[in-house]
Short mmCIF file of C-alpha atoms in Angstrom, two decimals:
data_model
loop_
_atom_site.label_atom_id
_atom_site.label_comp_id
_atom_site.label_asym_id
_atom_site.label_seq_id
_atom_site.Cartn_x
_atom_site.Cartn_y
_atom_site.Cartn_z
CA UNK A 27 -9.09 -44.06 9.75
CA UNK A 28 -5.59 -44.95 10.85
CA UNK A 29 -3.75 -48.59 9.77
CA UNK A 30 -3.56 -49.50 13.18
CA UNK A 31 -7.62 -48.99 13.32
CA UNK A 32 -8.47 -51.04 10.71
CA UNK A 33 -6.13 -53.67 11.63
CA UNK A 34 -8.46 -53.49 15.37
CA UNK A 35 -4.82 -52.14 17.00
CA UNK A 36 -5.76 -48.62 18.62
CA UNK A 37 -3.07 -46.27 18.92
CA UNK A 38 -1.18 -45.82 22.80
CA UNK A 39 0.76 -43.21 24.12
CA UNK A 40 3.69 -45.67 23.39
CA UNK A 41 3.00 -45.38 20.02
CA UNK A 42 3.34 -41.25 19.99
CA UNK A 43 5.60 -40.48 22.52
CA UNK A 44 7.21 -36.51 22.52
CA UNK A 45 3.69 -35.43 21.77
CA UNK A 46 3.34 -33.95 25.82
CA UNK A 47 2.19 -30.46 26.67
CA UNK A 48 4.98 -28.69 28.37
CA UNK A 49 3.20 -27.14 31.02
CA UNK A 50 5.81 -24.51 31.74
CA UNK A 51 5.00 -23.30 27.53
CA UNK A 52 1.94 -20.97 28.83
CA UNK A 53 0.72 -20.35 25.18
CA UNK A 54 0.72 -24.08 24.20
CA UNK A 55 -0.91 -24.88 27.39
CA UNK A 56 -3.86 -22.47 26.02
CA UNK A 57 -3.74 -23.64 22.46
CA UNK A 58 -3.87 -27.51 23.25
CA UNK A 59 -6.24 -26.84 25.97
CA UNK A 60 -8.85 -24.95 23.83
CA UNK A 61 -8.62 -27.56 20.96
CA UNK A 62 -8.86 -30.26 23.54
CA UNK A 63 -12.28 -28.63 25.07
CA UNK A 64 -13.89 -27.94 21.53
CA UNK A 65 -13.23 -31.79 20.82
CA UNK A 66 -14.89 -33.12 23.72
CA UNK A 67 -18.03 -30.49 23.23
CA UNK A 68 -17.89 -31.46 19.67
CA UNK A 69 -17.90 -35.34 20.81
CA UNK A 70 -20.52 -35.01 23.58
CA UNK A 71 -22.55 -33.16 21.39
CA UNK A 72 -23.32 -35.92 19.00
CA UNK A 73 -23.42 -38.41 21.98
CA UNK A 74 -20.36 -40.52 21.66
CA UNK A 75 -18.53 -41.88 24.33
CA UNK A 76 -14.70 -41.41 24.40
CA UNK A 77 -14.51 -45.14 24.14
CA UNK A 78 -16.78 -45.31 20.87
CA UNK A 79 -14.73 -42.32 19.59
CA UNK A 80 -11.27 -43.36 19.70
CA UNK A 81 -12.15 -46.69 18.07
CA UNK A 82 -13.64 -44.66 15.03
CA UNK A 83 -10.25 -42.65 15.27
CA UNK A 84 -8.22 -45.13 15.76
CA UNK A 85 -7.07 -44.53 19.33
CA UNK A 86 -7.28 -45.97 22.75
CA UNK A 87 -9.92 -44.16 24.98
CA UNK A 88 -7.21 -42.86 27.37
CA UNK A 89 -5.29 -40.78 24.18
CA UNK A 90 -8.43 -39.74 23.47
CA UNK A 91 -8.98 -38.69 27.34
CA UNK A 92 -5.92 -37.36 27.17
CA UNK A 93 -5.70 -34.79 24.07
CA UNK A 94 -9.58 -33.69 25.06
CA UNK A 95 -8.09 -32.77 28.56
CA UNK A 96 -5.18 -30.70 26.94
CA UNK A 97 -1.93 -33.64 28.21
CA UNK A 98 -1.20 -34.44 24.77
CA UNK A 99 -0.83 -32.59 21.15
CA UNK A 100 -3.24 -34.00 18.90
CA UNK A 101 -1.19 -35.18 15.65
CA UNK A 102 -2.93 -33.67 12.13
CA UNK A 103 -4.20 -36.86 11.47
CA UNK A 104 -6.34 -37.35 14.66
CA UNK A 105 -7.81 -34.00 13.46
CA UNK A 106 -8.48 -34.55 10.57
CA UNK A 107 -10.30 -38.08 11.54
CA UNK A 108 -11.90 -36.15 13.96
CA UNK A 109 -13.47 -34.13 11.71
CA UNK A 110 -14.69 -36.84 9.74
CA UNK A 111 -16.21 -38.59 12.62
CA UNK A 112 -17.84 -36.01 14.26
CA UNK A 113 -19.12 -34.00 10.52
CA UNK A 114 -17.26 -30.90 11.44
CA UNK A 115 -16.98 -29.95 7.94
CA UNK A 116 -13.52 -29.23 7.97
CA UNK A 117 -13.91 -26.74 11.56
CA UNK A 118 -11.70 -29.28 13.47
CA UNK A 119 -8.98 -30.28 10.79
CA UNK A 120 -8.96 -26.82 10.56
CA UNK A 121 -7.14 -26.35 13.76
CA UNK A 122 -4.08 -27.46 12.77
CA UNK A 123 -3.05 -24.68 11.67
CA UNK A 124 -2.62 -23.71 15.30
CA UNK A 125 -1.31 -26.82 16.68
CA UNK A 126 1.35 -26.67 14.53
CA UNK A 127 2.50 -23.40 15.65
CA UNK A 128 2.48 -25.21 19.15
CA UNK A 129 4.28 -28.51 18.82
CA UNK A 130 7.87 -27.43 18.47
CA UNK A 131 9.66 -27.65 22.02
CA UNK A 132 9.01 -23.64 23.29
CA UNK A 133 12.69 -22.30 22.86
CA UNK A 134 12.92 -23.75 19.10
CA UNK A 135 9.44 -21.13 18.68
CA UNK A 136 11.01 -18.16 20.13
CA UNK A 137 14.88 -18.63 18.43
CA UNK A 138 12.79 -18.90 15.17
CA UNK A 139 10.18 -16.10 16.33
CA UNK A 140 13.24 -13.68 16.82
CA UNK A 141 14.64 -15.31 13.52
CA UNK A 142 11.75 -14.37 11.16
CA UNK A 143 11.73 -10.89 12.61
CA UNK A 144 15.30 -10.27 12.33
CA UNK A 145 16.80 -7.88 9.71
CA UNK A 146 20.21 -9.15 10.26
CA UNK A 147 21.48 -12.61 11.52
CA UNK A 148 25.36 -13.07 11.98
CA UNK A 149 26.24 -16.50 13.81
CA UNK A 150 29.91 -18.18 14.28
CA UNK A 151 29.30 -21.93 14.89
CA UNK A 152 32.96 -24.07 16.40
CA UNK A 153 31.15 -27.44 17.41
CA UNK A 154 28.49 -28.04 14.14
CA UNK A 155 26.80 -26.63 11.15
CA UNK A 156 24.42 -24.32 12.04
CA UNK A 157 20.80 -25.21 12.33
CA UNK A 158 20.05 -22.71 9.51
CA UNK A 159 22.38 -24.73 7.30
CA UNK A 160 21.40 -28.18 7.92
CA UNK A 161 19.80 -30.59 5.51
CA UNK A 162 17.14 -33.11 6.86
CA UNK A 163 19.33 -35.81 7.04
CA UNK A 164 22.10 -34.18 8.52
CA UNK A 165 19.89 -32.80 11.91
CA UNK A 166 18.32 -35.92 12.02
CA UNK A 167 22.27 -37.77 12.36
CA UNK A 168 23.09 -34.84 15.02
CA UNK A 169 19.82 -35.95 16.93
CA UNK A 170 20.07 -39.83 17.11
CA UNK A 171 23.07 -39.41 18.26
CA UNK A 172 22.38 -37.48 21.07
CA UNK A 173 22.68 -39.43 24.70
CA UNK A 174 20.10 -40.14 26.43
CA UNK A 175 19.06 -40.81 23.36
CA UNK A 176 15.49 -39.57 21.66
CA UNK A 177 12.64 -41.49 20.89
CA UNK A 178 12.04 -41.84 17.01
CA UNK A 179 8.91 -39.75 17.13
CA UNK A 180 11.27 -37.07 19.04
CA UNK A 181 13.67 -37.04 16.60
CA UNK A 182 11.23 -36.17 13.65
CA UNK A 183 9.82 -33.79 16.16
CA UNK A 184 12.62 -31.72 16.42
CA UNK A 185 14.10 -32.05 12.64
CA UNK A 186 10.71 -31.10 11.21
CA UNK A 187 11.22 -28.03 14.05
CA UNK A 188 14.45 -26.92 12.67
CA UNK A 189 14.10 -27.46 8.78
CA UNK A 190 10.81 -24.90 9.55
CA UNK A 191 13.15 -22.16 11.02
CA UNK A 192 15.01 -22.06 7.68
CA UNK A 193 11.64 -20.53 5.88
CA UNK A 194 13.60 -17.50 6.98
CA UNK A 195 15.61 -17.83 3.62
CA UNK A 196 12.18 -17.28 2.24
CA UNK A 197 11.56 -14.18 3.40
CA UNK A 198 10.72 -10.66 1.36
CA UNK A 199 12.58 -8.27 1.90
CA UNK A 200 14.88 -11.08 2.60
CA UNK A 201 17.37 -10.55 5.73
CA UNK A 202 21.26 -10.34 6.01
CA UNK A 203 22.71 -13.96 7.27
CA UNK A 204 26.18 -13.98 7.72
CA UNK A 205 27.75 -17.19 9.00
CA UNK A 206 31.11 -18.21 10.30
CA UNK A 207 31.68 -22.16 10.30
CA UNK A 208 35.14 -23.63 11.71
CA UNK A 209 36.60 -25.89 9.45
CA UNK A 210 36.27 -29.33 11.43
CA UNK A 211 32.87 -28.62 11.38
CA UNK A 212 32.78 -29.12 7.65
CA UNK A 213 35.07 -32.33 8.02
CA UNK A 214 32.90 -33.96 10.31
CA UNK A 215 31.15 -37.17 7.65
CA UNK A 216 28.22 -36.55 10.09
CA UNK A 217 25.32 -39.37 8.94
CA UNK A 218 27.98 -41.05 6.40
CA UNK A 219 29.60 -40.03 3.19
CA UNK A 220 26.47 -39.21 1.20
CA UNK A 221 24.94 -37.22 3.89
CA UNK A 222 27.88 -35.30 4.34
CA UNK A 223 28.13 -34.81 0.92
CA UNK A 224 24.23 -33.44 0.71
CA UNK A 225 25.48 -31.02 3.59
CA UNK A 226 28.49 -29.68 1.83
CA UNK A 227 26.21 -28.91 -1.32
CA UNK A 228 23.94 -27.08 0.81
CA UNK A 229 26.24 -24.81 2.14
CA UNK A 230 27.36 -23.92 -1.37
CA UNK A 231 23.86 -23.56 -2.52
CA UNK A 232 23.15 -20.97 0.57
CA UNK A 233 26.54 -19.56 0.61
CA UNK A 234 25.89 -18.59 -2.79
CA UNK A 235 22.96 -16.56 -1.80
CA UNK A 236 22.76 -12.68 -2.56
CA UNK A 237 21.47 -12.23 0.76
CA UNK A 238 23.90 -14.59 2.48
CA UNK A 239 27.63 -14.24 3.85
CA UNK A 240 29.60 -17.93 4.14
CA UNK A 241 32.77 -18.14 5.78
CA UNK A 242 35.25 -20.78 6.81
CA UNK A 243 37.77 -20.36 9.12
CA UNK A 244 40.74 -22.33 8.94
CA UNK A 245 42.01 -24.96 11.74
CA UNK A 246 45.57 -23.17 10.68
CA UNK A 247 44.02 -19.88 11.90
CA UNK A 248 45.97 -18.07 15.07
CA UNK A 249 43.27 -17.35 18.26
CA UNK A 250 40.55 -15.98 17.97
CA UNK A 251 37.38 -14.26 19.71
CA UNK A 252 35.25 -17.48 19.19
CA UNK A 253 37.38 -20.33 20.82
CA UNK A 254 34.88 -20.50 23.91
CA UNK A 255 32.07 -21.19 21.58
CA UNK A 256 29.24 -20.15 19.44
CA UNK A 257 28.45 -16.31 19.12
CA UNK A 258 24.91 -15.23 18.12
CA UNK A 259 23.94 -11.28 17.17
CA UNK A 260 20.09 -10.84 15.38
CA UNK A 261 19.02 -7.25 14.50
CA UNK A 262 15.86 -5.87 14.16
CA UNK A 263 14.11 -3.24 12.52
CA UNK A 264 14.04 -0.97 15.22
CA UNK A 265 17.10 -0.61 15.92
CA UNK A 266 17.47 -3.54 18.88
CA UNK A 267 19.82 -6.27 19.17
CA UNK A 268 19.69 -9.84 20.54
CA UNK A 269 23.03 -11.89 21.34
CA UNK A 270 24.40 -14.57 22.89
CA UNK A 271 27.59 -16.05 23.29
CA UNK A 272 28.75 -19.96 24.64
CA UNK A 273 31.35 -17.73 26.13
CA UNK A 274 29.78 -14.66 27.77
CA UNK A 275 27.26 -13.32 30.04
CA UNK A 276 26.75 -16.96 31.29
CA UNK A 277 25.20 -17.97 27.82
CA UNK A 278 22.28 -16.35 28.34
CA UNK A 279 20.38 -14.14 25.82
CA UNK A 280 20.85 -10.41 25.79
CA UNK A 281 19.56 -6.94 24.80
CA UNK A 282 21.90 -4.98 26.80
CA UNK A 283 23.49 -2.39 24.18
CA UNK A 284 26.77 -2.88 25.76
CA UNK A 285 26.64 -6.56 25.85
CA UNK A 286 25.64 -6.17 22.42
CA UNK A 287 28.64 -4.42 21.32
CA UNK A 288 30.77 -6.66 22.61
CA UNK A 289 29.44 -9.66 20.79
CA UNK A 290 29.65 -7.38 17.39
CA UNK A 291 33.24 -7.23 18.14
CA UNK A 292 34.01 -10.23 18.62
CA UNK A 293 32.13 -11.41 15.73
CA UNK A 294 33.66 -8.43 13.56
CA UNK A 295 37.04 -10.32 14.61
CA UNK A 296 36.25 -14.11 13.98
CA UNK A 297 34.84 -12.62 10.48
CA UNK A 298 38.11 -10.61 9.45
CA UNK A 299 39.90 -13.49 10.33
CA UNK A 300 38.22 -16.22 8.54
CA UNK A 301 38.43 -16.89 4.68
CA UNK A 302 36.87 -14.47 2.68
CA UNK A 303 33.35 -15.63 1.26
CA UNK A 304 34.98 -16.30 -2.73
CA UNK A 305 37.79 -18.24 -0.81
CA UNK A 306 35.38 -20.21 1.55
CA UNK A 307 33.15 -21.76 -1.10
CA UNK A 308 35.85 -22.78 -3.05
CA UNK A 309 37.55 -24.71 0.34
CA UNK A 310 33.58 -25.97 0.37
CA UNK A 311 33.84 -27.13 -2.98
CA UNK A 312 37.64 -28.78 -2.83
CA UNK A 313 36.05 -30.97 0.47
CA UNK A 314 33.68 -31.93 -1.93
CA UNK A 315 35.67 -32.90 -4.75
CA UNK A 316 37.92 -34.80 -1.69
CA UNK A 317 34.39 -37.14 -0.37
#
């Protein structure tokens, strides 16, 4: 049982708020929406009212009303309670493991879908460090900054989204990751000097990866391909190619084999004209000595 239950409090929406069901994300629709149905059978079943149930949960009867009717993502902890309540023996806790595959906004899910299946990743970032790079700290600075600003629950909503898209350094056979960062972005204190300092050695820890290419490219560089913004290209296994581009093809993904090869070139560019990877951890490593 929750604090807030055995302190009488029940837990409100207000108290979970970025927990809603997109209802233009088809497959979370279906997940949420089957979990929610097998927790009311499960409840009716044993003849509780939604009422008696939330209290022994520790949430109001409307969240309750709510989550059973598929409007709201049932945190692991309501599972898990309601598996206790209702002597599941571990069936409902046990669907976690597909909420969680659900509760990341629906275009995080498919950048990291395409992610995990890539066989090459080669990104140029000009305005941050890429999500692949961040530390904890340093997304969650990036996201309560944002205006109009997140919610709290939002904002550990989407860092615990990103930091799971970098299980892709995990991977076996592990993928080709090549990454381009302009050098402001690496100047940028971004969450104060220690978090920016927890950044830096995270990019040296990555870039010195066997799998991974790091670059920096200098502010005293000439012109380049990437000025109008971040450029994108994952390959796959078979032989296809995703890519996007802040400055192409209105920023929209694309497959197109000539669109493609237009992105590789301008990425082949920005590469030969950024440091070399030797070179660009040691300019990592002098900002660090510099903090």
């Amino acid at each position: 049982m929750t604090v807030e239950a055995e302190t009488g409090r029940l837990r409100s929406e207000a108290d979970e708020p970025g927990w809603e069901v997109d209802p233009d994300d088809e497959w979370g629709v279906a997940v949420i929406t089957t979990v929610g149905r097998q927790l009311k059978l499960r409840r009716e079943a044993v003849g509780m009212r939604a009422a008696e149930f939330g209290a022994a949960v520790g949430y109001g009867e409307d969240m309750v009303y709510k989550i059973e009717g598929g409007k709201r993502i049932p945190r692991q902890e309501y599972l898990v309670a309601a598996d206790e309540v209702l002597r599941s023996g571990g069936l409902i806790a046990a669907a976690w493991e597909d909420v969680k595959r659900v509760r990341y906004p629906k275009k995080v899910r498919e950048l990291a879908k395409l992610e995990s299946q890539a066989v090459e990743i080669g990104v140029y970032e000009s305005i941050s460090i890429n999500g692949l790079l961040q530390t904890p700290e340093h997304a969650r600075a990036l996201f309560e900054s944002w205006q109009p600003a997140y919610t709290p629950e939002e904002v550990e909503r989407l860092v615990a989204a990103r930091m799971a898209r970098q299980s892709v350094f995990d991977r076996s056979p592990a993928p080709a990751l090549g990454f381009v960062q302009e050098e402001a972005t690496l100047r940028r204190p971004v969450g104060g000097t220690m978090v920016w300092r927890q950044q830096l050695e995270r990019l040296l820890e990555v870039g010195r990866l066997r799998n991974v290419t790091l670059q920096v490219m200098p502010t005293s560089s000439e012109a380049h391909p990437g000025l109008n913004g971040r450029i994108e290209v994952l390959k796959f296994g078979d032989g296809s190619a995703v890519g996007r581009s802040d400055g192409a093809f209105n920023g929209r993904p694309t497959s197109d084999p000539k669109q493609i090869r237009i992105l590789e070139l301008r990425y082949g560019t920005i590469r030969a004209q950024a440091l070399p990877p030797r070179e660009s951890l040691s300019f990592i490593e002098q900002l660090l000595g510099e903090t």
